[in-house]
Amino acid sequence: MSLKSERRGIHVDQSELLCKKGCGYYGNPAWQGFCSKCWREEYSKARQRQIQEDWELAERLQREEEAAYASSQGAPSLTFSKFEEKKTNETKRKVQTVKKFFSPSSRAAPKKADNQEAKASSPSINRQASLETEQASKDFIDFLKSLRKPGQDILKQCRGFIESMQHKKDLSIEEQSECVQDFYQNTVDRLQTHSSFKGSSERIEKLMDQIENYIMTRLYKNVFCPETTDDEKKDLAIQKRIRALHWVTLEMLCVPVNEEIPEVYELVVKAITAVIEMDSRRVPRDKLTCITKCSKQIFNAIKITKNEPASADDFLPTLIYIVLKANPPRLQSNIQYITRFCNPSRLMTGEDGYYFTNLCCAVAFIEKLDAQSLNLTQEDFDRYMSGQASPKKQDSEEWSPDTCPGLKQMYKNLNLISQLNERQQKLLSDAKQLEKDLIDWSEGVTKEVEDIIEKYPLDIKPRGQPVAAIDSDNVENDKLPPPIQPQMFVG
């Protein structure tokens, strides 16, 4: 079997990772194959169409209601002005964006108000403050001090945006994501026209990283895995799926990594640790950093094993293997959180975007993994998934002399555990059979006794008068000859 046929279920071309609209940026399965920019455009168009359809439906229903009311009451039809005014107000309230923070009125506010706003924040934010949020605020303010006047304006805008988001908890997570993405885009547009940042994309990117760190640290508790979404349900589903696939081996995925080499084994452990560490981070950029760190460890492990640079065809199967071994906590929630609230410039280009897209592809592959993807028969795949059997373990006698002792011991322990499990299952089976035999024997004996009693019933006569002593009526004991006369012994 050729290597190409072995990897038919895992191979992903570079073109498949790009936006399907052809803009040249990286796509994402969470965005239906679009990049963040194209996805927002498509989402905005779909949303506008939905609003227009709802509006037309409301107008039609209102006209029908007015006509029905006029025909039944004989009164002039009601006007549509009140309904239109109410619908317009509601639409304006829901479609608010952060553009108001960049209006001239906000820049012309008195300095005294700026100082008061800088010193006092919302009570709700203060209640949620923690060491991490306090540290993020301190780092952000220290960073902005070097910018002087522009830094004060940026701090004011960020705090105002956080205040506004505290009052938008009732919005859907998609609408909150849109507000954050609008804030990112408006901030970038404003910085590009500012004299201090004009023509300096590197400084703007560095500042946007600090803004993202400050904002998302404060909003993390409200927007990560909210109850209004099915993120938690997806987390449990993928976690259960990965647990069921614990038996998948390196050979099944065609992973070009040799864990027998101590250095490679150490890199694999570091990659697993990095992807698990992703859940402990609050900022989307920091979560991306963990994914990038994991991916680089994978590339190093492949390079040491093959003595040549790794290719994309080598990287993706290895990433799938790492995800299966790590089973990262809240995997889907972290992916959705990065997709919704990360600075789009990081997801569209660069190594962070490339590695994140591969992680999404790896998760999608795990969800759809079948017998054909692993070159197994359907019967073997079903047996492995149900736990009735497991792939054959490597015999300890086949190890090479320079193999890591810890790896040998691990497989030896796994063999012992497998044997103990078989013995335990046999003992449990024998114990259940013995219990059944004892119950059957007891019931059999009871039935035999009942049958005998029924066949030969007992005829028990009533007890008569007590039998008297043989010599009780003999009153002439003293006249008996000595041999027969009763003898009395004292003591």
Coordinates of C-alpha atoms in Angstrom, one line a residue, residues 425-435:
Q425 CA -13.0 -10.4 34.3
K426 CA -12.6 -14.2 34.5
L427 CA -12.9 -14.1 38.3
L428 CA -16.0 -12.0 38.1
S429 CA -17.5 -14.4 35.6
D430 CA -16.6 -17.4 37.7
A431 CA -18.0 -15.7 40.8
K432 CA -21.3 -15.0 39.1
Q433 CA -21.5 -18.6 37.8
L434 CA -20.8 -19.9 41.4
E435 CA -23.5 -17.7 42.8

